[in-house]
């Protein structure tokens, strides 16, 4: 993906009406093998790198455009998201609807890359996960019923 990436900036064409975009990261285990040790049991070294995957598609289109970074910065990931959006038909009138887990770096990149054209919404799964943690304090004696009410809202 990195070798096929073209550098994108906000286009000056009208573009599509609405896009849905998402970006998220995860830690991937990386195994490297040392060659300077004779004991085969001790040759493998495990470390972790963050991969970030971005996607964008025009509302109603089920074929998303993808991009990814591996071990790069959040700015690199934001640029990947912008590349996806441009490839999917972003223009000066396009409204961007971002969905994600609520990580601050994602909201910051949405604002940095798309400005007032974008809105960002925490997805239902993560809202429920966060409320589940809050239910222990908000409704210590009746967590399940409290959660049911929150989910319906």
JSON list of C-alpha atoms in Angstrom, two decimals:
[
{"chain": "A", "resi": 1, "resn": "UNK", "atom": "CA", "xyz": [0.00, 0.00, 0.00]},
{"chain": "A", "resi": 2, "resn": "UNK", "atom": "CA", "xyz": [2.80, 2.37, 0.90]},
{"chain": "A", "resi": 3, "resn": "UNK", "atom": "CA", "xyz": [4.48, 2.05, -2.49]},
{"chain": "A", "resi": 4, "resn": "UNK", "atom": "CA", "xyz": [1.18, 2.73, -4.31]},
{"chain": "A", "resi": 5, "resn": "UNK", "atom": "CA", "xyz": [0.24, 5.73, -2.16]},
{"chain": "A", "resi": 6, "resn": "UNK", "atom": "CA", "xyz": [-0.03, 9.07, -3.85]},
{"chain": "A", "resi": 7, "resn": "UNK", "atom": "CA", "xyz": [0.37, 12.24, -1.84]},
{"chain": "A", "resi": 8, "resn": "UNK", "atom": "CA", "xyz": [-3.03, 13.84, -1.37]},
{"chain": "A", "resi": 9, "resn": "UNK", "atom": "CA", "xyz": [-4.25, 17.24, -0.31]},
{"chain": "A", "resi": 10, "resn": "UNK", "atom": "CA", "xyz": [-7.79, 18.51, -0.05]},
{"chain": "A", "resi": 11, "resn": "UNK", "atom": "CA", "xyz": [-9.08, 18.67, -3.63]},
{"chain": "A", "resi": 12, "resn": "UNK", "atom": "CA", "xyz": [-10.74, 21.72, -5.15]},
{"chain": "A", "resi": 13, "resn": "UNK", "atom": "CA", "xyz": [-13.46, 19.78, -7.01]},
{"chain": "A", "resi": 14, "resn": "UNK", "atom": "CA", "xyz": [-17.06, 19.44, -5.82]},
{"chain": "A", "resi": 15, "resn": "UNK", "atom": "CA", "xyz": [-16.76, 15.73, -4.96]},
{"chain": "A", "resi": 16, "resn": "UNK", "atom": "CA", "xyz": [-19.37, 13.34, -3.62]},
{"chain": "A", "resi": 17, "resn": "UNK", "atom": "CA", "xyz": [-22.00, 14.44, -1.10]},
{"chain": "A", "resi": 18, "resn": "UNK", "atom": "CA", "xyz": [-21.12, 12.24, 1.90]},
{"chain": "A", "resi": 19, "resn": "UNK", "atom": "CA", "xyz": [-18.38, 9.81, 2.92]},
{"chain": "A", "resi": 20, "resn": "UNK", "atom": "CA", "xyz": [-18.03, 7.44, 5.82]},
{"chain": "A", "resi": 21, "resn": "UNK", "atom": "CA", "xyz": [-14.46, 7.07, 7.06]},
{"chain": "A", "resi": 22, "resn": "UNK", "atom": "CA", "xyz": [-12.77, 5.08, 9.79]},
{"chain": "A", "resi": 23, "resn": "UNK", "atom": "CA", "xyz": [-9.28, 4.62, 11.10]},
{"chain": "A", "resi": 24, "resn": "UNK", "atom": "CA", "xyz": [-8.00, 2.43, 13.90]},
{"chain": "A", "resi": 25, "resn": "UNK", "atom": "CA", "xyz": [-4.79, 0.95, 15.17]},
{"chain": "A", "resi": 26, "resn": "UNK", "atom": "CA", "xyz": [-3.68, -2.30, 16.70]},
{"chain": "A", "resi": 27, "resn": "UNK", "atom": "CA", "xyz": [-0.45, -3.73, 18.02]},
{"chain": "A", "resi": 28, "resn": "UNK", "atom": "CA", "xyz": [1.06, -6.55, 15.97]},
{"chain": "A", "resi": 29, "resn": "UNK", "atom": "CA", "xyz": [3.67, -9.00, 17.27]},
{"chain": "A", "resi": 30, "resn": "UNK", "atom": "CA", "xyz": [6.87, -8.97, 15.26]},
{"chain": "A", "resi": 31, "resn": "UNK", "atom": "CA", "xyz": [9.41, -11.78, 15.54]},
{"chain": "A", "resi": 32, "resn": "UNK", "atom": "CA", "xyz": [12.99, -11.22, 14.49]},
{"chain": "A", "resi": 33, "resn": "UNK", "atom": "CA", "xyz": [15.63, -13.93, 14.48]},
{"chain": "A", "resi": 34, "resn": "UNK", "atom": "CA", "xyz": [19.10, -13.34, 15.82]},
{"chain": "A", "resi": 35, "resn": "UNK", "atom": "CA", "xyz": [21.96, -14.98, 13.98]},
{"chain": "A", "resi": 36, "resn": "UNK", "atom": "CA", "xyz": [24.66, -14.36, 16.59]},
{"chain": "A", "resi": 37, "resn": "UNK", "atom": "CA", "xyz": [23.42, -16.97, 19.11]},
{"chain": "A", "resi": 38, "resn": "UNK", "atom": "CA", "xyz": [24.05, -20.69, 18.80]},
{"chain": "A", "resi": 39, "resn": "UNK", "atom": "CA", "xyz": [21.14, -21.85, 20.97]},
{"chain": "A", "resi": 40, "resn": "UNK", "atom": "CA", "xyz": [18.12, -22.10, 18.60]},
{"chain": "A", "resi": 41, "resn": "UNK", "atom": "CA", "xyz": [15.68, -21.68, 21.50]},
{"chain": "A", "resi": 42, "resn": "UNK", "atom": "CA", "xyz": [17.00, -18.16, 22.16]},
{"chain": "A", "resi": 43, "resn": "UNK", "atom": "CA", "xyz": [17.19, -16.85, 18.58]},
{"chain": "A", "resi": 44, "resn": "UNK", "atom": "CA", "xyz": [13.70, -15.38, 18.29]},
{"chain": "A", "resi": 45, "resn": "UNK", "atom": "CA", "xyz": [13.00, -11.92, 19.70]},
{"chain": "A", "resi": 46, "resn": "UNK", "atom": "CA", "xyz": [9.44, -10.67, 20.07]},
{"chain": "A", "resi": 47, "resn": "UNK", "atom": "CA", "xyz": [8.58, -6.98, 19.88]},
{"chain": "A", "resi": 48, "resn": "UNK", "atom": "CA", "xyz": [5.47, -5.01, 18.94]},
{"chain": "A", "resi": 49, "resn": "UNK", "atom": "CA", "xyz": [4.66, -2.44, 16.25]},
{"chain": "A", "resi": 50, "resn": "UNK", "atom": "CA", "xyz": [1.46, -0.49, 15.73]},
{"chain": "A", "resi": 51, "resn": "UNK", "atom": "CA", "xyz": [-0.38, -0.86, 12.46]},
{"chain": "A", "resi": 52, "resn": "UNK", "atom": "CA", "xyz": [-3.12, 1.60, 11.52]},
{"chain": "A", "resi": 53, "resn": "UNK", "atom": "CA", "xyz": [-5.71, 0.87, 8.87]},
{"chain": "A", "resi": 54, "resn": "UNK", "atom": "CA", "xyz": [-7.81, 3.58, 7.23]},
{"chain": "A", "resi": 55, "resn": "UNK", "atom": "CA", "xyz": [-10.84, 3.28, 5.00]},
{"chain": "A", "resi": 56, "resn": "UNK", "atom": "CA", "xyz": [-13.28, 5.58, 3.28]},
{"chain": "A", "resi": 57, "resn": "UNK", "atom": "CA", "xyz": [-16.27, 5.10, 1.03]},
{"chain": "A", "resi": 58, "resn": "UNK", "atom": "CA", "xyz": [-18.97, 7.24, -0.48]},
{"chain": "A", "resi": 59, "resn": "UNK", "atom": "CA", "xyz": [-22.30, 6.83, 1.28]},
{"chain": "A", "resi": 60, "resn": "UNK", "atom": "CA", "xyz": [-24.23, 4.07, -0.49]},
{"chain": "A", "resi": 61, "resn": "UNK", "atom": "CA", "xyz": [-21.10, 2.59, -2.06]},
{"chain": "A", "resi": 62, "resn": "UNK", "atom": "CA", "xyz": [-20.07, -0.70, -0.48]},
{"chain": "A", "resi": 63, "resn": "UNK", "atom": "CA", "xyz": [-16.55, -0.73, -1.94]},
{"chain": "A", "resi": 64, "resn": "UNK", "atom": "CA", "xyz": [-14.20, 1.10, 0.45]},
{"chain": "A", "resi": 65, "resn": "UNK", "atom": "CA", "xyz": [-10.79, 2.51, -0.36]},
{"chain": "A", "resi": 66, "resn": "UNK", "atom": "CA", "xyz": [-8.07, 1.30, 2.02]},
{"chain": "A", "resi": 67, "resn": "UNK", "atom": "CA", "xyz": [-4.69, 2.56, 3.17]},
{"chain": "A", "resi": 68, "resn": "UNK", "atom": "CA", "xyz": [-2.44, 1.59, 6.06]},
{"chain": "A", "resi": 69, "resn": "UNK", "atom": "CA", "xyz": [0.64, 2.57, 8.01]},
{"chain": "A", "resi": 70, "resn": "UNK", "atom": "CA", "xyz": [2.96, 0.26, 9.87]},
{"chain": "A", "resi": 71, "resn": "UNK", "atom": "CA", "xyz": [4.98, 1.74, 12.67]},
{"chain": "A", "resi": 72, "resn": "UNK", "atom": "CA", "xyz": [4.42, 5.31, 11.52]},
{"chain": "A", "resi": 73, "resn": "UNK", "atom": "CA", "xyz": [3.13, 8.35, 13.40]},
{"chain": "A", "resi": 74, "resn": "UNK", "atom": "CA", "xyz": [-0.48, 9.40, 13.92]},
{"chain": "A", "resi": 75, "resn": "UNK", "atom": "CA", "xyz": [0.14, 12.11, 11.31]},
{"chain": "A", "resi": 76, "resn": "UNK", "atom": "CA", "xyz": [1.11, 9.38, 8.83]},
{"chain": "A", "resi": 77, "resn": "UNK", "atom": "CA", "xyz": [-2.13, 7.58, 9.68]},
{"chain": "A", "resi": 78, "resn": "UNK", "atom": "CA", "xyz": [-4.12, 10.80, 9.21]},
{"chain": "A", "resi": 79, "resn": "UNK", "atom": "CA", "xyz": [-2.52, 11.27, 5.82]},
{"chain": "A", "resi": 80, "resn": "UNK", "atom": "CA", "xyz": [-3.52, 7.70, 4.93]},
{"chain": "A", "resi": 81, "resn": "UNK", "atom": "CA", "xyz": [-7.09, 8.52, 5.86]},
{"chain": "A", "resi": 82, "resn": "UNK", "atom": "CA", "xyz": [-7.00, 11.63, 3.68]},
{"chain": "A", "resi": 83, "resn": "UNK", "atom": "CA", "xyz": [-5.63, 9.55, 0.78]},
{"chain": "A", "resi": 84, "resn": "UNK", "atom": "CA", "xyz": [-8.54, 7.11, 1.15]},
{"chain": "A", "resi": 85, "resn": "UNK", "atom": "CA", "xyz": [-11.07, 9.93, 1.18]},
{"chain": "A", "resi": 86, "resn": "UNK", "atom": "CA", "xyz": [-9.59, 11.59, -1.92]},
{"chain": "A", "resi": 87, "resn": "UNK", "atom": "CA", "xyz": [-9.55, 8.26, -3.76]},
{"chain": "A", "resi": 88, "resn": "UNK", "atom": "CA", "xyz": [-13.19, 7.68, -2.75]},
{"chain": "A", "resi": 89, "resn": "UNK", "atom": "CA", "xyz": [-14.29, 11.05, -4.21]},
{"chain": "A", "resi": 90, "resn": "UNK", "atom": "CA", "xyz": [-13.69, 13.69, -1.54]},
{"chain": "A", "resi": 91, "resn": "UNK", "atom": "CA", "xyz": [-14.34, 17.25, -2.64]},
{"chain": "A", "resi": 92, "resn": "UNK", "atom": "CA", "xyz": [-14.85, 20.72, -1.21]},
{"chain": "A", "resi": 93, "resn": "UNK", "atom": "CA", "xyz": [-18.58, 20.04, -0.56]},
{"chain": "A", "resi": 94, "resn": "UNK", "atom": "CA", "xyz": [-18.20, 16.49, 0.80]},
{"chain": "A", "resi": 95, "resn": "UNK", "atom": "CA", "xyz": [-19.38, 15.91, 4.35]},
{"chain": "A", "resi": 96, "resn": "UNK", "atom": "CA", "xyz": [-17.22, 13.40, 6.22]},
{"chain": "A", "resi": 97, "resn": "UNK", "atom": "CA", "xyz": [-18.80, 11.12, 8.81]},
{"chain": "A", "resi": 98, "resn": "UNK", "atom": "CA", "xyz": [-16.08, 9.48, 10.91]},
{"chain": "A", "resi": 99, "resn": "UNK", "atom": "CA", "xyz": [-16.78, 6.46, 13.10]},
{"chain": "A", "resi": 100, "resn": "UNK", "atom": "CA", "xyz": [-14.39, 4.97, 15.62]},
{"chain": "A", "resi": 101, "resn": "UNK", "atom": "CA", "xyz": [-13.51, 3.92, 19.13]},
{"chain": "A", "resi": 102, "resn": "UNK", "atom": "CA", "xyz": [-13.18, 7.44, 20.54]},
{"chain": "A", "resi": 103, "resn": "UNK", "atom": "CA", "xyz": [-9.38, 7.57, 20.69]},
{"chain": "A", "resi": 104, "resn": "UNK", "atom": "CA", "xyz": [-8.20, 11.18, 20.96]},
{"chain": "A", "resi": 105, "resn": "UNK", "atom": "CA", "xyz": [-5.62, 10.80, 18.19]},
{"chain": "A", "resi": 106, "resn": "UNK", "atom": "CA", "xyz": [-8.37, 9.77, 15.74]},
{"chain": "A", "resi": 107, "resn": "UNK", "atom": "CA", "xyz": [-10.60, 12.74, 16.57]},
{"chain": "A", "resi": 108, "resn": "UNK", "atom": "CA", "xyz": [-7.58, 15.03, 16.30]},
{"chain": "A", "resi": 109, "resn": "UNK", "atom": "CA", "xyz": [-6.67, 13.66, 12.85]},
{"chain": "A", "resi": 110, "resn": "UNK", "atom": "CA", "xyz": [-10.28, 14.01, 11.66]},
{"chain": "A", "resi": 111, "resn": "UNK", "atom": "CA", "xyz": [-10.22, 17.68, 12.62]},
{"chain": "A", "resi": 112, "resn": "UNK", "atom": "CA", "xyz": [-6.73, 18.25, 11.22]},
{"chain": "A", "resi": 113, "resn": "UNK", "atom": "CA", "xyz": [-7.40, 16.57, 7.86]},
{"chain": "A", "resi": 114, "resn": "UNK", "atom": "CA", "xyz": [-11.03, 17.57, 7.19]},
{"chain": "A", "resi": 115, "resn": "UNK", "atom": "CA", "xyz": [-11.80, 20.54, 9.46]},
{"chain": "A", "resi": 116, "resn": "UNK", "atom": "CA", "xyz": [-15.43, 21.64, 9.53]},
{"chain": "A", "resi": 117, "resn": "UNK", "atom": "CA", "xyz": [-16.36, 19.15, 6.78]},
{"chain": "A", "resi": 118, "resn": "UNK", "atom": "CA", "xyz": [-16.13, 16.31, 9.31]},
{"chain": "A", "resi": 119, "resn": "UNK", "atom": "CA", "xyz": [-18.05, 14.95, 12.25]},
{"chain": "A", "resi": 120, "resn": "UNK", "atom": "CA", "xyz": [-16.87, 12.10, 14.47]},
{"chain": "A", "resi": 121, "resn": "UNK", "atom": "CA", "xyz": [-19.04, 9.55, 16.25]},
{"chain": "A", "resi": 122, "resn": "UNK", "atom": "CA", "xyz": [-17.98, 6.89, 18.74]},
{"chain": "A", "resi": 123, "resn": "UNK", "atom": "CA", "xyz": [-19.36, 3.55, 17.52]},
{"chain": "A", "resi": 124, "resn": "UNK", "atom": "CA", "xyz": [-22.07, 1.68, 19.45]},
{"chain": "A", "resi": 125, "resn": "UNK", "atom": "CA", "xyz": [-19.79, -1.16, 20.55]},
{"chain": "A", "resi": 126, "resn": "UNK", "atom": "CA", "xyz": [-17.30, 1.18, 22.21]},
{"chain": "A", "resi": 127, "resn": "UNK", "atom": "CA", "xyz": [-19.99, 3.39, 23.77]},
{"chain": "A", "resi": 128, "resn": "UNK", "atom": "CA", "xyz": [-21.44, 0.26, 25.40]},
{"chain": "A", "resi": 129, "resn": "UNK", "atom": "CA", "xyz": [-17.98, -0.83, 26.52]},
{"chain": "A", "resi": 130, "resn": "UNK", "atom": "CA", "xyz": [-17.31, 2.56, 28.14]},
{"chain": "A", "resi": 131, "resn": "UNK", "atom": "CA", "xyz": [-20.77, 2.69, 29.74]},
{"chain": "A", "resi": 132, "resn": "UNK", "atom": "CA", "xyz": [-20.24, -0.82, 31.09]},
{"chain": "A", "resi": 133, "resn": "UNK", "atom": "CA", "xyz": [-17.30, 0.49, 33.07]},
{"chain": "A", "resi": 134, "resn": "UNK", "atom": "CA", "xyz": [-19.34, 3.48, 34.26]},
{"chain": "A", "resi": 135, "resn": "UNK", "atom": "CA", "xyz": [-22.27, 1.30, 35.33]},
{"chain": "A", "resi": 136, "resn": "UNK", "atom": "CA", "xyz": [-20.29, 0.06, 38.33]},
{"chain": "A", "resi": 137, "resn": "UNK", "atom": "CA", "xyz": [-20.44, 3.59, 39.75]},
{"chain": "A", "resi": 138, "resn": "UNK", "atom": "CA", "xyz": [-23.64, 4.97, 38.21]},
{"chain": "A", "resi": 139, "resn": "UNK", "atom": "CA", "xyz": [-25.81, 1.98, 39.14]},
{"chain": "A", "resi": 140, "resn": "UNK", "atom": "CA", "xyz": [-23.82, -0.24, 41.45]},
{"chain": "A", "resi": 141, "resn": "UNK", "atom": "CA", "xyz": [-26.94, -2.09, 42.64]},
{"chain": "A", "resi": 142, "resn": "UNK", "atom": "CA", "xyz": [-28.60, -2.53, 39.24]},
{"chain": "A", "resi": 143, "resn": "UNK", "atom": "CA", "xyz": [-25.94, -2.48, 36.51]},
{"chain": "A", "resi": 144, "resn": "UNK", "atom": "CA", "xyz": [-27.80, -4.66, 34.00]},
{"chain": "A", "resi": 145, "resn": "UNK", "atom": "CA", "xyz": [-31.04, -2.63, 33.98]},
{"chain": "A", "resi": 146, "resn": "UNK", "atom": "CA", "xyz": [-29.08, 0.63, 33.87]},
{"chain": "A", "resi": 147, "resn": "UNK", "atom": "CA", "xyz": [-27.11, -0.67, 30.87]},
{"chain": "A", "resi": 148, "resn": "UNK", "atom": "CA", "xyz": [-30.31, -1.79, 29.12]},
{"chain": "A", "resi": 149, "resn": "UNK", "atom": "CA", "xyz": [-31.72, 1.75, 29.45]},
{"chain": "A", "resi": 150, "resn": "UNK", "atom": "CA", "xyz": [-28.48, 3.33, 28.17]},
{"chain": "A", "resi": 151, "resn": "UNK", "atom": "CA", "xyz": [-28.30, 0.96, 25.18]},
{"chain": "A", "resi": 152, "resn": "UNK", "atom": "CA", "xyz": [-31.89, 1.80, 24.17]},
{"chain": "A", "resi": 153, "resn": "UNK", "atom": "CA", "xyz": [-31.09, 5.50, 24.33]}
]
